[in-house]
mmCIF file of C-alpha atoms in Angstrom:
data_model
loop_
_atom_site.group_PDB
_atom_site.id
_atom_site.type_symbol
_atom_site.label_atom_id
_atom_site.label_comp_id
_atom_site.label_asym_id
_atom_site.label_seq_id
_atom_site.Cartn_x
_atom_site.Cartn_y
_atom_site.Cartn_z
ATOM 1 C CA MET Q 1 15.594 -10.726 -1.336
ATOM 2 C CA GLU Q 2 17.753 -13.648 -2.313
ATOM 3 C CA ALA Q 3 21.181 -13.002 -3.757
ATOM 4 C CA HIS Q 4 22.704 -15.101 -6.489
ATOM 5 C CA GLY Q 5 26.256 -15.799 -7.490
ATOM 6 C CA ASN Q 6 29.251 -14.745 -5.451
ATOM 7 C CA THR Q 7 28.259 -12.354 -2.734
ATOM 8 C CA ALA Q 8 30.428 -9.772 -1.059
ATOM 9 C CA PRO Q 9 30.601 -9.866 2.720
ATOM 10 C CA VAL Q 10 28.302 -7.435 4.467
ATOM 11 C CA GLN Q 11 29.454 -5.749 7.674
ATOM 12 C CA ALA Q 12 26.449 -5.639 9.992
ATOM 13 C CA MET Q 13 26.088 -2.766 12.433
ATOM 14 C CA ASP Q 14 27.587 -3.731 15.787
ATOM 15 C CA ARG Q 15 25.228 -1.472 17.748
ATOM 16 C CA PRO Q 16 21.716 -0.069 17.274
ATOM 17 C CA HIS Q 17 21.457 3.018 15.080
ATOM 18 C CA PRO Q 18 18.256 4.908 16.025
ATOM 19 C CA MET Q 19 18.939 7.506 13.333
ATOM 20 C CA ALA Q 20 19.161 4.824 10.634
ATOM 21 C CA THR Q 21 15.904 3.264 11.850
ATOM 22 C CA CYS Q 22 14.104 6.623 11.863
ATOM 23 C CA LEU Q 23 15.421 7.328 8.369
ATOM 24 C CA LEU Q 24 14.192 3.996 6.986
ATOM 25 C CA VAL Q 25 10.743 4.404 8.548
ATOM 26 C CA TRP Q 26 10.461 7.992 7.304
ATOM 27 C CA CYS Q 27 11.419 7.010 3.761
ATOM 28 C CA ALA Q 28 8.959 4.093 3.846
ATOM 29 C CA LEU Q 29 6.187 6.522 4.791
ATOM 30 C CA ALA Q 30 7.229 9.175 2.247
ATOM 31 C CA VAL Q 31 7.809 6.829 -0.701
ATOM 32 C CA VAL Q 32 4.628 4.762 -0.425
ATOM 33 C CA SER Q 33 2.504 7.867 0.280
ATOM 34 C CA SER Q 34 2.864 8.660 -3.417
ATOM 35 C CA LEU Q 35 0.589 5.718 -4.203
ATOM 36 C CA TYR Q 36 -2.261 7.291 -2.243
ATOM 37 C CA VAL Q 37 -1.941 11.017 -2.999
ATOM 38 C CA THR Q 38 -4.128 10.811 -6.105
ATOM 39 C CA ILE Q 39 -7.125 9.281 -4.279
ATOM 40 C CA PRO Q 40 -8.441 12.636 -2.990
ATOM 41 C CA LEU Q 41 -7.396 14.298 -6.251
ATOM 42 C CA THR Q 42 -9.332 11.953 -8.567
ATOM 43 C CA PRO Q 43 -12.567 14.021 -8.610
ATOM 44 C CA LEU Q 44 -10.470 17.116 -9.409
ATOM 45 C CA PHE Q 45 -8.768 15.296 -12.294
ATOM 46 C CA ALA Q 46 -12.166 14.236 -13.638
ATOM 47 C CA VAL Q 47 -13.283 17.879 -13.768
ATOM 48 C CA ARG Q 48 -9.913 19.294 -14.872
ATOM 49 C CA PHE Q 49 -9.482 16.866 -17.778
ATOM 50 C CA ASP Q 50 -13.216 16.303 -18.487
ATOM 51 C CA VAL Q 51 -13.119 12.508 -18.124
ATOM 52 C CA PRO Q 52 -15.181 9.924 -16.175
ATOM 53 C CA LEU Q 53 -14.094 9.099 -12.640
ATOM 54 C CA HIS Q 54 -12.757 5.648 -13.517
ATOM 55 C CA THR Q 55 -10.568 7.233 -16.209
ATOM 56 C CA ALA Q 56 -9.413 9.941 -13.805
ATOM 57 C CA ALA Q 57 -8.314 7.160 -11.428
ATOM 58 C CA TRP Q 58 -5.644 5.926 -13.873
ATOM 59 C CA PRO Q 59 -2.856 8.140 -12.447
ATOM 60 C CA GLY Q 60 -3.202 6.097 -9.248
ATOM 61 C CA SER Q 61 -3.569 2.743 -10.996
ATOM 62 C CA ALA Q 62 -0.592 3.419 -13.290
ATOM 63 C CA PHE Q 63 1.569 4.108 -10.243
ATOM 64 C CA SER Q 64 0.601 0.909 -8.422
ATOM 65 C CA LEU Q 65 0.944 -1.247 -11.561
ATOM 66 C CA ALA Q 66 4.450 0.095 -12.260
ATOM 67 C CA TYR Q 67 5.271 -0.285 -8.567
ATOM 68 C CA ALA Q 68 4.312 -3.960 -8.644
ATOM 69 C CA VAL Q 69 6.304 -4.619 -11.815
ATOM 70 C CA GLY Q 70 9.354 -2.812 -10.454
ATOM 71 C CA LEU Q 71 9.637 -4.729 -7.169
ATOM 72 C CA PRO Q 72 11.421 -7.857 -8.500
ATOM 73 C CA ILE Q 73 13.527 -5.771 -10.877
ATOM 74 C CA TRP Q 74 14.825 -3.491 -8.136
ATOM 75 C CA GLY Q 75 15.311 -6.468 -5.847
ATOM 76 C CA ALA Q 76 17.735 -7.937 -8.377
ATOM 77 C CA MET Q 77 19.412 -4.543 -8.800
ATOM 78 C CA SER Q 78 19.960 -4.199 -5.062
ATOM 79 C CA ASP Q 79 21.482 -7.683 -4.998
ATOM 80 C CA ARG Q 80 23.932 -6.608 -7.665
ATOM 81 C CA PHE Q 81 24.752 -3.004 -6.755
ATOM 82 C CA GLY Q 82 24.027 -2.828 -3.025
ATOM 83 C CA ARG Q 83 21.078 -1.760 -0.874
ATOM 84 C CA LYS Q 84 21.965 1.854 -0.094
ATOM 85 C CA PRO Q 85 22.833 2.880 -3.686
ATOM 86 C CA VAL Q 86 19.505 1.528 -4.936
ATOM 87 C CA MET Q 87 17.518 3.319 -2.234
ATOM 88 C CA ALA Q 88 19.369 6.568 -2.948
ATOM 89 C CA ALA Q 89 18.922 6.243 -6.714
ATOM 90 C CA GLY Q 90 15.197 5.680 -6.293
ATOM 91 C CA LEU Q 91 14.785 8.741 -4.087
ATOM 92 C CA ILE Q 92 16.742 10.903 -6.540
ATOM 93 C CA ALA Q 93 14.556 9.668 -9.398
ATOM 94 C CA LEU Q 94 11.435 10.475 -7.339
ATOM 95 C CA ALA Q 95 12.774 13.965 -6.640
ATOM 96 C CA ALA Q 96 13.246 14.525 -10.369
ATOM 97 C CA VAL Q 97 9.973 13.105 -11.724
ATOM 98 C CA SER Q 98 7.477 14.210 -9.037
ATOM 99 C CA PRO Q 99 7.493 17.957 -9.903
ATOM 100 C CA LEU Q 100 6.984 17.090 -13.590
ATOM 101 C CA ILE Q 101 3.632 15.524 -12.693
ATOM 102 C CA GLY Q 102 2.498 18.883 -11.323
ATOM 103 C CA LEU Q 103 3.277 20.428 -14.718
ATOM 104 C CA ALA Q 104 1.177 17.915 -16.711
ATOM 105 C CA ASP Q 105 -1.511 19.692 -18.723
ATOM 106 C CA SER Q 106 -3.411 16.594 -19.869
ATOM 107 C CA LEU Q 107 -4.183 13.143 -18.533
ATOM 108 C CA PRO Q 108 -1.972 10.923 -20.794
ATOM 109 C CA PRO Q 109 1.352 12.531 -19.796
ATOM 110 C CA MET Q 110 0.256 12.525 -16.172
ATOM 111 C CA ILE Q 111 -0.466 8.793 -16.364
ATOM 112 C CA ALA Q 112 2.908 8.160 -18.022
ATOM 113 C CA LEU Q 113 4.768 10.212 -15.416
ATOM 114 C CA ARG Q 114 2.920 8.489 -12.581
ATOM 115 C CA ALA Q 115 4.038 5.142 -14.001
ATOM 116 C CA VAL Q 116 7.635 6.374 -13.978
ATOM 117 C CA GLN Q 117 7.138 7.602 -10.419
ATOM 118 C CA GLY Q 118 5.759 4.201 -9.382
ATOM 119 C CA LEU Q 119 8.696 2.411 -10.973
ATOM 120 C CA ALA Q 120 11.133 4.667 -9.085
ATOM 121 C CA ALA Q 121 9.217 4.245 -5.812
ATOM 122 C CA SER Q 122 9.382 0.447 -6.044
ATOM 123 C CA SER Q 123 13.148 0.618 -5.526
ATOM 124 C CA PHE Q 124 12.824 1.343 -1.826
ATOM 125 C CA ALA Q 125 10.906 -1.592 -0.305
ATOM 126 C CA PRO Q 126 13.014 -4.565 -1.446
ATOM 127 C CA ALA Q 127 16.304 -2.759 -0.758
ATOM 128 C CA ALA Q 128 15.190 -1.412 2.631
ATOM 129 C CA LEU Q 129 13.837 -4.724 3.923
ATOM 130 C CA ALA Q 130 16.961 -6.557 2.776
ATOM 131 C CA TYR Q 131 19.124 -3.832 4.359
ATOM 132 C CA ALA Q 132 17.328 -4.256 7.690
ATOM 133 C CA ALA Q 133 17.746 -8.036 7.582
ATOM 134 C CA GLU Q 134 21.469 -7.777 6.780
ATOM 135 C CA MET Q 135 22.690 -4.744 8.710
ATOM 136 C CA TYR Q 136 20.921 -5.187 12.063
ATOM 137 C CA PRO Q 137 21.501 -7.984 14.587
ATOM 138 C CA PRO Q 138 18.922 -10.800 14.167
ATOM 139 C CA GLY Q 139 16.715 -9.834 17.106
ATOM 140 C CA ARG Q 140 16.794 -6.146 16.238
ATOM 141 C CA SER Q 141 16.166 -6.696 12.534
ATOM 142 C CA VAL Q 142 12.709 -8.168 13.200
ATOM 143 C CA VAL Q 143 11.721 -5.025 15.111
ATOM 144 C CA VAL Q 144 13.087 -2.720 12.401
ATOM 145 C CA ILE Q 145 11.296 -4.634 9.625
ATOM 146 C CA GLY Q 146 8.070 -4.298 11.630
ATOM 147 C CA LEU Q 147 8.596 -0.535 11.949
ATOM 148 C CA ILE Q 148 9.296 -0.191 8.215
ATOM 149 C CA THR Q 149 6.117 -2.155 7.457
ATOM 150 C CA THR Q 150 4.184 0.179 9.762
ATOM 151 C CA GLY Q 151 5.564 3.086 7.724
ATOM 152 C CA PHE Q 152 4.268 1.436 4.544
ATOM 153 C CA MET Q 153 0.834 0.916 6.093
ATOM 154 C CA SER Q 154 0.622 4.424 7.575
ATOM 155 C CA ALA Q 155 1.270 5.846 4.111
ATOM 156 C CA GLY Q 156 -2.197 4.655 3.093
ATOM 157 C CA VAL Q 157 -3.777 7.321 5.268
ATOM 158 C CA ALA Q 158 -0.935 9.847 5.508
ATOM 159 C CA GLY Q 159 -0.687 10.180 1.721
ATOM 160 C CA GLN Q 160 -4.369 11.042 1.432
ATOM 161 C CA VAL Q 161 -4.304 13.499 4.326
ATOM 162 C CA PHE Q 162 -1.174 15.160 2.927
ATOM 163 C CA ALA Q 163 -2.661 15.523 -0.560
ATOM 164 C CA GLY Q 164 -5.990 16.825 0.715
ATOM 165 C CA ALA Q 165 -4.333 19.451 2.939
ATOM 166 C CA VAL Q 166 -1.790 20.623 0.339
ATOM 167 C CA GLU Q 167 -4.403 20.785 -2.423
ATOM 168 C CA ARG Q 168 -6.525 23.115 -0.310
ATOM 169 C CA LEU Q 169 -3.554 25.470 0.139
ATOM 170 C CA TRP Q 170 -1.741 25.374 -3.217
ATOM 171 C CA GLY Q 171 -3.850 23.322 -5.627
ATOM 172 C CA TRP Q 172 -3.171 19.802 -6.861
ATOM 173 C CA PRO Q 173 0.130 20.674 -8.653
ATOM 174 C CA GLY Q 174 1.501 21.780 -5.281
ATOM 175 C CA VAL Q 175 1.181 18.200 -4.021
ATOM 176 C CA PHE Q 176 3.746 16.964 -6.542
ATOM 177 C CA PHE Q 177 6.019 20.005 -6.265
ATOM 178 C CA LEU Q 178 6.221 19.510 -2.494
ATOM 179 C CA LEU Q 179 6.778 15.766 -2.916
ATOM 180 C CA GLY Q 180 9.765 16.525 -5.120
ATOM 181 C CA GLY Q 181 11.319 18.610 -2.353
ATOM 182 C CA ILE Q 182 10.590 15.933 0.253
ATOM 183 C CA TYR Q 183 12.287 13.263 -1.848
ATOM 184 C CA ALA Q 184 15.321 15.451 -2.559
ATOM 185 C CA TRP Q 185 15.768 16.102 1.157
ATOM 186 C CA SER Q 186 15.232 12.399 1.954
ATOM 187 C CA ALA Q 187 17.843 11.372 -0.633
ATOM 188 C CA ALA Q 188 20.391 13.764 0.911
ATOM 189 C CA TRP Q 189 19.582 12.516 4.418
ATOM 190 C CA LEU Q 190 19.864 8.867 3.397
ATOM 191 C CA GLY Q 191 23.057 9.399 1.425
ATOM 192 C CA GLY Q 192 24.745 11.211 4.281
ATOM 193 C CA ARG Q 193 23.483 9.400 7.365
ATOM 194 C CA LEU Q 194 22.637 5.767 6.516
ATOM 195 C CA PRO Q 195 25.609 3.555 7.428
ATOM 196 C CA GLY Q 196 26.871 0.686 5.265
ATOM 197 C CA GLY Q 197 24.753 -1.191 2.763
ATOM 198 C CA THR Q 198 26.878 -0.211 -0.232
ATOM 199 C CA ALA Q 199 28.748 -3.457 -1.016
ATOM 200 C CA PRO Q 200 27.498 -5.282 -4.135
ATOM 201 C CA ARG Q 201 25.971 -8.666 -3.339
ATOM 202 C CA GLY Q 202 26.529 -10.442 -6.654
ATOM 203 C CA GLU Q 203 24.652 -11.085 -9.862
ATOM 204 C CA GLY Q 204 20.869 -10.659 -9.710
ATOM 205 C CA ARG Q 205 19.336 -13.031 -12.247
ATOM 206 C CA MET Q 206 15.804 -12.036 -13.226
ATOM 207 C CA ALA Q 207 15.090 -15.195 -15.249
ATOM 208 C CA GLU Q 208 15.822 -17.370 -12.234
ATOM 209 C CA ARG Q 209 13.599 -15.226 -10.040
ATOM 210 C CA PHE Q 210 10.628 -15.591 -12.362
ATOM 211 C CA ARG Q 211 11.147 -19.345 -12.563
ATOM 212 C CA VAL Q 212 10.908 -19.424 -8.768
ATOM 213 C CA PHE Q 213 7.696 -17.358 -8.927
ATOM 214 C CA LEU Q 214 6.119 -19.862 -11.320
ATOM 215 C CA PHE Q 215 7.206 -22.719 -9.067
ATOM 216 C CA LEU Q 216 5.587 -21.026 -6.055
ATOM 217 C CA LEU Q 217 2.320 -20.465 -7.896
ATOM 218 C CA GLY Q 218 2.251 -24.156 -8.724
ATOM 219 C CA GLN Q 219 2.361 -25.155 -5.063
ATOM 220 C CA LYS Q 220 -0.916 -26.236 -3.496
ATOM 221 C CA LYS Q 221 -0.571 -24.267 -0.253
ATOM 222 C CA LEU Q 222 0.448 -20.817 -1.502
ATOM 223 C CA PRO Q 223 -2.201 -19.771 -4.090
ATOM 224 C CA PRO Q 224 -4.911 -19.245 -1.401
ATOM 225 C CA CYS Q 225 -2.459 -16.967 0.414
ATOM 226 C CA TYR Q 226 -1.898 -14.985 -2.769
ATOM 227 C CA PHE Q 227 -5.648 -14.708 -3.356
ATOM 228 C CA VAL Q 228 -6.006 -13.161 0.096
ATOM 229 C CA ALA Q 229 -3.055 -10.853 -0.640
ATOM 230 C CA GLY Q 230 -4.711 -9.647 -3.831
ATOM 231 C CA THR Q 231 -7.817 -8.529 -1.921
ATOM 232 C CA LEU Q 232 -6.142 -6.451 0.787
ATOM 233 C CA LEU Q 233 -5.028 -3.272 -0.979
ATOM 234 C CA LEU Q 234 -7.774 -3.757 -3.570
ATOM 235 C CA ALA Q 235 -10.288 -3.267 -0.761
ATOM 236 C CA PHE Q 236 -8.272 -0.596 1.069
ATOM 237 C CA VAL Q 237 -7.524 1.636 -1.905
ATOM 238 C CA GLY Q 238 -10.888 0.865 -3.517
ATOM 239 C CA MET Q 239 -12.793 1.874 -0.382
ATOM 240 C CA TYR Q 240 -11.113 5.274 -0.169
ATOM 241 C CA ALA Q 241 -11.541 5.874 -3.902
ATOM 242 C CA GLY Q 242 -15.227 5.072 -3.560
ATOM 243 C CA LEU Q 243 -15.694 7.231 -0.472
ATOM 244 C CA GLU Q 244 -14.002 10.152 -2.221
ATOM 245 C CA ALA Q 245 -16.391 9.824 -5.171
ATOM 246 C CA VAL Q 246 -19.585 9.248 -3.181
ATOM 247 C CA LEU Q 247 -19.234 11.499 -0.145
ATOM 248 C CA THR Q 248 -18.221 14.632 -2.055
ATOM 249 C CA ARG Q 249 -21.457 14.730 -4.078
ATOM 250 C CA PRO Q 250 -25.150 14.994 -3.074
ATOM 251 C CA PRO Q 251 -26.940 13.855 -0.996
ATOM 252 C CA VAL Q 252 -23.964 13.859 1.410
ATOM 253 C CA ALA Q 253 -21.683 16.482 -0.180
ATOM 254 C CA LEU Q 254 -19.019 16.587 2.512
ATOM 255 C CA GLY Q 255 -16.683 19.564 2.432
ATOM 256 C CA PRO Q 256 -12.858 19.399 2.427
ATOM 257 C CA GLY Q 257 -12.622 19.562 6.223
ATOM 258 C CA ASP Q 258 -15.028 16.676 6.744
ATOM 259 C CA MET Q 259 -13.298 14.597 4.079
ATOM 260 C CA LEU Q 260 -10.037 15.173 5.909
ATOM 261 C CA LEU Q 261 -11.682 13.604 8.983
ATOM 262 C CA VAL Q 262 -12.835 10.626 6.921
ATOM 263 C CA ARG Q 263 -9.318 10.000 5.614
ATOM 264 C CA ALA Q 264 -7.682 10.505 9.009
ATOM 265 C CA ALA Q 265 -10.109 8.121 10.749
ATOM 266 C CA GLY Q 266 -8.209 5.144 9.370
ATOM 267 C CA LEU Q 267 -4.822 6.184 10.784
ATOM 268 C CA PRO Q 268 -5.366 4.857 14.337
ATOM 269 C CA GLY Q 269 -6.436 1.560 12.778
ATOM 270 C CA VAL Q 270 -3.318 1.376 10.636
ATOM 271 C CA LEU Q 271 -1.134 1.982 13.696
ATOM 272 C CA LEU Q 272 -2.443 -1.271 15.207
ATOM 273 C CA SER Q 273 -0.241 -3.201 12.764
ATOM 274 C CA PRO Q 274 2.681 -3.629 15.237
ATOM 275 C CA LEU Q 275 0.270 -5.397 17.623
ATOM 276 C CA ALA Q 276 -0.306 -8.190 15.119
ATOM 277 C CA GLY Q 277 2.911 -9.962 16.119
ATOM 278 C CA ARG Q 278 1.985 -10.070 19.800
ATOM 279 C CA LEU Q 279 -1.552 -11.195 19.016
ATOM 280 C CA ALA Q 280 -0.241 -13.904 16.701
ATOM 281 C CA ALA Q 281 2.110 -15.163 19.408
ATOM 282 C CA ARG Q 282 -0.865 -15.562 21.724
ATOM 283 C CA PHE Q 283 -3.662 -16.661 19.391
ATOM 284 C CA GLY Q 284 -1.857 -17.999 16.311
ATOM 285 C CA LEU Q 285 -1.221 -16.558 12.853
ATOM 286 C CA ARG Q 286 -4.373 -17.903 11.200
ATOM 287 C CA ARG Q 287 -6.693 -16.614 13.914
ATOM 288 C CA VAL Q 288 -5.263 -13.105 13.746
ATOM 289 C CA LEU Q 289 -5.414 -13.167 9.938
ATOM 290 C CA ARG Q 290 -9.056 -14.275 9.957
ATOM 291 C CA ALA Q 291 -9.960 -11.725 12.635
ATOM 292 C CA GLY Q 292 -8.423 -8.941 10.536
ATOM 293 C CA LEU Q 293 -10.273 -10.050 7.411
ATOM 294 C CA ALA Q 294 -13.529 -10.311 9.352
ATOM 295 C CA ALA Q 295 -13.109 -6.777 10.716
ATOM 296 C CA ALA Q 296 -12.432 -5.412 7.231
ATOM 297 C CA ALA Q 297 -15.434 -7.244 5.764
ATOM 298 C CA THR Q 298 -17.674 -5.953 8.566
ATOM 299 C CA GLY Q 299 -16.544 -2.364 8.034
ATOM 300 C CA LEU Q 300 -17.141 -2.565 4.290
ATOM 301 C CA ALA Q 301 -20.566 -4.151 4.841
ATOM 302 C CA ALA Q 302 -21.468 -1.285 7.198
ATOM 303 C CA VAL Q 303 -20.480 1.266 4.540
ATOM 304 C CA ALA Q 304 -22.496 -0.626 1.903
ATOM 305 C CA ALA Q 305 -25.535 -0.735 4.210
ATOM 306 C CA GLY Q 306 -25.279 2.980 4.905
ATOM 307 C CA MET Q 307 -24.967 3.809 1.219
ATOM 308 C CA PHE Q 308 -27.964 1.602 0.453
ATOM 309 C CA ALA Q 309 -29.964 3.564 3.025
ATOM 310 C CA PHE Q 310 -28.913 6.814 1.346
ATOM 311 C CA ASP Q 311 -29.829 5.439 -2.084
ATOM 312 C CA ALA Q 312 -33.249 4.337 -0.769
ATOM 313 C CA GLY Q 313 -33.916 7.764 0.753
ATOM 314 C CA LEU Q 314 -34.111 6.350 4.274
ATOM 315 C CA ILE Q 315 -31.347 8.480 5.753
ATOM 316 C CA SER Q 316 -32.687 11.863 4.648
ATOM 317 C CA ALA Q 317 -35.903 11.319 6.569
ATOM 318 C CA ALA Q 318 -34.286 9.692 9.606
ATOM 319 C CA ALA Q 319 -31.487 12.226 9.886
ATOM 320 C CA GLY Q 320 -33.774 15.231 9.674
ATOM 321 C CA GLY Q 321 -31.783 16.732 6.823
ATOM 322 C CA SER Q 322 -28.417 16.196 8.521
ATOM 323 C CA ALA Q 323 -27.043 13.722 5.977
ATOM 324 C CA PRO Q 324 -23.402 14.892 6.295
ATOM 325 C CA ALA Q 325 -23.372 14.408 10.069
ATOM 326 C CA PHE Q 326 -24.989 10.983 9.751
ATOM 327 C CA ALA Q 327 -22.489 9.986 7.055
ATOM 328 C CA LEU Q 328 -19.564 10.954 9.274
ATOM 329 C CA THR Q 329 -21.046 8.999 12.183
ATOM 330 C CA LEU Q 330 -21.298 5.918 9.976
ATOM 331 C CA VAL Q 331 -18.233 6.135 7.751
ATOM 332 C CA MET Q 332 -15.531 7.125 10.240
ATOM 333 C CA PRO Q 333 -15.896 4.069 12.518
ATOM 334 C CA ALA Q 334 -16.335 1.820 9.479
ATOM 335 C CA SER Q 335 -13.181 3.117 7.792
ATOM 336 C CA PHE Q 336 -11.318 2.662 11.066
ATOM 337 C CA GLY Q 337 -12.511 -0.964 11.147
ATOM 338 C CA VAL Q 338 -11.414 -1.621 7.576
ATOM 339 C CA ALA Q 339 -7.992 -0.025 8.090
ATOM 340 C CA ALA Q 340 -7.449 -1.834 11.396
ATOM 341 C CA GLY Q 341 -8.539 -5.163 9.932
ATOM 342 C CA ILE Q 342 -6.213 -4.941 6.957
ATOM 343 C CA ALA Q 343 -3.348 -3.652 9.128
ATOM 344 C CA LEU Q 344 -3.763 -6.665 11.428
ATOM 345 C CA ALA Q 345 -4.099 -9.116 8.527
ATOM 346 C CA ILE Q 346 -0.943 -8.185 6.632
ATOM 347 C CA PRO Q 347 1.787 -9.184 9.158
ATOM 348 C CA PRO Q 348 0.433 -12.710 9.842
ATOM 349 C CA LEU Q 349 -0.158 -13.250 6.121
ATOM 350 C CA ILE Q 350 3.469 -12.331 5.388
ATOM 351 C CA ALA Q 351 4.609 -14.691 8.149
ATOM 352 C CA ILE Q 352 2.456 -17.542 6.795
ATOM 353 C CA ILE Q 353 3.722 -17.042 3.248
ATOM 354 C CA GLY Q 354 7.315 -16.885 4.480
ATOM 355 C CA ARG Q 355 6.966 -20.156 6.358
ATOM 356 C CA LEU Q 356 5.174 -21.944 3.533
ATOM 357 C CA GLY Q 357 7.774 -20.653 1.062
ATOM 358 C CA GLY Q 358 10.525 -22.649 2.810
ATOM 359 C CA ASN Q 359 13.895 -22.118 1.154
ATOM 360 C CA ALA Q 360 12.245 -19.758 -1.356
ATOM 361 C CA ARG Q 361 10.962 -17.516 1.438
ATOM 362 C CA ALA Q 362 12.321 -14.262 -0.009
ATOM 363 C CA ALA Q 363 10.872 -14.988 -3.448
ATOM 364 C CA ALA Q 364 7.525 -15.996 -1.897
ATOM 365 C CA VAL Q 365 7.284 -12.671 -0.021
ATOM 366 C CA THR Q 366 8.343 -10.713 -3.136
ATOM 367 C CA LEU Q 367 5.575 -12.414 -5.128
ATOM 368 C CA TYR Q 368 3.143 -11.554 -2.321
ATOM 369 C CA THR Q 369 4.135 -7.884 -2.573
ATOM 370 C CA PHE Q 370 3.713 -7.942 -6.365
ATOM 371 C CA ILE Q 371 0.186 -9.364 -6.040
ATOM 372 C CA LEU Q 372 -0.639 -6.948 -3.213
ATOM 373 C CA PHE Q 373 0.029 -3.956 -5.469
ATOM 374 C CA ILE Q 374 -1.742 -5.496 -8.443
ATOM 375 C CA GLY Q 375 -4.752 -5.395 -6.132
ATOM 376 C CA ALA Q 376 -4.059 -1.720 -5.456
ATOM 377 C CA THR Q 377 -4.115 -1.171 -9.227
ATOM 378 C CA LEU Q 378 -7.475 -2.892 -9.674
ATOM 379 C CA GLY Q 379 -9.233 -1.439 -6.618
ATOM 380 C CA PRO Q 380 -10.062 2.100 -7.823
ATOM 381 C CA GLN Q 381 -10.892 0.869 -11.316
ATOM 382 C CA ALA Q 382 -13.294 -1.808 -10.048
ATOM 383 C CA VAL Q 383 -15.014 0.517 -7.591
ATOM 384 C CA LEU Q 384 -15.396 3.550 -9.864
ATOM 385 C CA TRP Q 385 -16.439 1.455 -12.861
ATOM 386 C CA THR Q 386 -19.097 -0.276 -10.730
ATOM 387 C CA LEU Q 387 -20.249 3.099 -9.439
ATOM 388 C CA GLN Q 388 -20.680 4.398 -12.980
ATOM 389 C CA ALA Q 389 -22.237 1.199 -14.369
ATOM 390 C CA THR Q 390 -24.874 0.837 -11.633
ATOM 391 C CA GLY Q 391 -25.600 4.487 -10.928
ATOM 392 C CA ARG Q 392 -25.930 3.570 -7.248
ATOM 393 C CA ASP Q 393 -23.651 4.323 -4.309
ATOM 394 C CA TYR Q 394 -23.788 1.011 -2.447
ATOM 395 C CA PRO Q 395 -22.800 -1.669 -5.069
ATOM 396 C CA PRO Q 396 -19.039 -0.842 -5.052
ATOM 397 C CA PHE Q 397 -18.815 -1.259 -1.282
ATOM 398 C CA LEU Q 398 -20.970 -4.379 -1.377
ATOM 399 C CA LEU Q 399 -18.587 -5.792 -3.981
ATOM 400 C CA LEU Q 400 -15.604 -5.096 -1.713
ATOM 401 C CA ALA Q 401 -17.389 -6.625 1.292
ATOM 402 C CA VAL Q 402 -18.149 -9.800 -0.674
ATOM 403 C CA LEU Q 403 -14.545 -9.961 -1.827
ATOM 404 C CA MET Q 404 -13.272 -9.689 1.754
ATOM 405 C CA CYS Q 405 -15.696 -12.433 2.799
ATOM 406 C CA ALA Q 406 -14.228 -14.607 0.037
ATOM 407 C CA ALA Q 407 -10.756 -13.851 1.388
ATOM 408 C CA TRP Q 408 -11.915 -14.876 4.875
ATOM 409 C CA ILE Q 409 -13.240 -18.157 3.491
ATOM 410 C CA ALA Q 410 -9.956 -18.741 1.646
ATOM 411 C CA SER Q 411 -8.013 -18.049 4.859
ATOM 412 C CA ARG Q 412 -9.808 -20.939 6.566
ATOM 413 C CA ARG Q 413 -8.269 -23.301 4.024
ATOM 414 C CA LEU Q 414 -4.701 -22.275 4.811
ATOM 415 C CA PRO Q 415 -2.482 -24.810 6.575
ATOM 416 C CA ASP Q 416 -1.593 -23.982 10.158
ATOM 417 C CA PRO Q 417 2.059 -22.836 10.170
ATOM 418 C CA ASP Q 418 2.079 -22.692 13.960
ATOM 419 C CA ARG Q 419 2.076 -26.483 14.188
#
């Protein structure tokens, strides 16, 4: 994030701090997992509160919308008050609000509390990334930022696995009670063990930041990048929301254990994200970005084709009544492909946006993150509304596949930052 006004000097760490790095990566995983914990809980909310699935998805969408809105606000706050205080304040707020969600007895207060939770969670990313850039030596900071980003990406699968496992043991309120304890412990760990990062940086001016955002959107080269950014979490979150809705009902009707396998299948794909830098160095940023988008589109198309076969009654006959086993055989590799593709696409896209942003690099990446999480807000709503409107299982996944193909086409129009 860019600082404005008079800035206080920041004392960078003069040697690597493995504990600080582990702490930042852990908090990245824990904080962003909250976005994804409601995906496996959405069908339960629909039954518990007697609402349609797309309405029951609003606790997730409210979180991601508030998260997106909070990113530039917290970025300015961390400029003014320091990186570590903002991260600590966000974790304390998460520790306080998360258990209240488990006490919600109707959907409106749950949605409101999830929005508050999302706003608190958005404090971590801008402060943590700026902390890594400022407090580590230049060569080391790139590695640490990559590890933090991997924590963010891994949360997409870890949050779902965590929620599914805890719900089976203690019910859905237990998910939020346990999250509260995790955030309280994380806040204490960060407050006691994270070195430096407490000096105020100056005055954070929100009006100036938004003027820069408007300027960036007016540039010819950046809007295609932001279109691609808007599709990534839309497809990722939307796919898992759709799979949760479709695979837990007939004709597939997967049980909790099998759904845990479906969610976990994407984790190895997400962990490929650190390889994107090496691949980009060898093949170029645009090629790696397009390859990631192509893999995600192919995975989504495979899911759509499989769901079409189920809708047409082709699978029941071909599988000899073993629809769940066939679904697992199809969906697990496809979800791995989607997760791997998106994980490989995000780092080169960030690098391209940073280079095209020039002197406004920090603002360009912040705007990217805002649009990324707007996509996460729209994904479940688009998928579950399409599922309800069509009454068929394949149209939502076909919609996501077409959207990823459009992103691939848009990526071909990007200028080559490697030249």
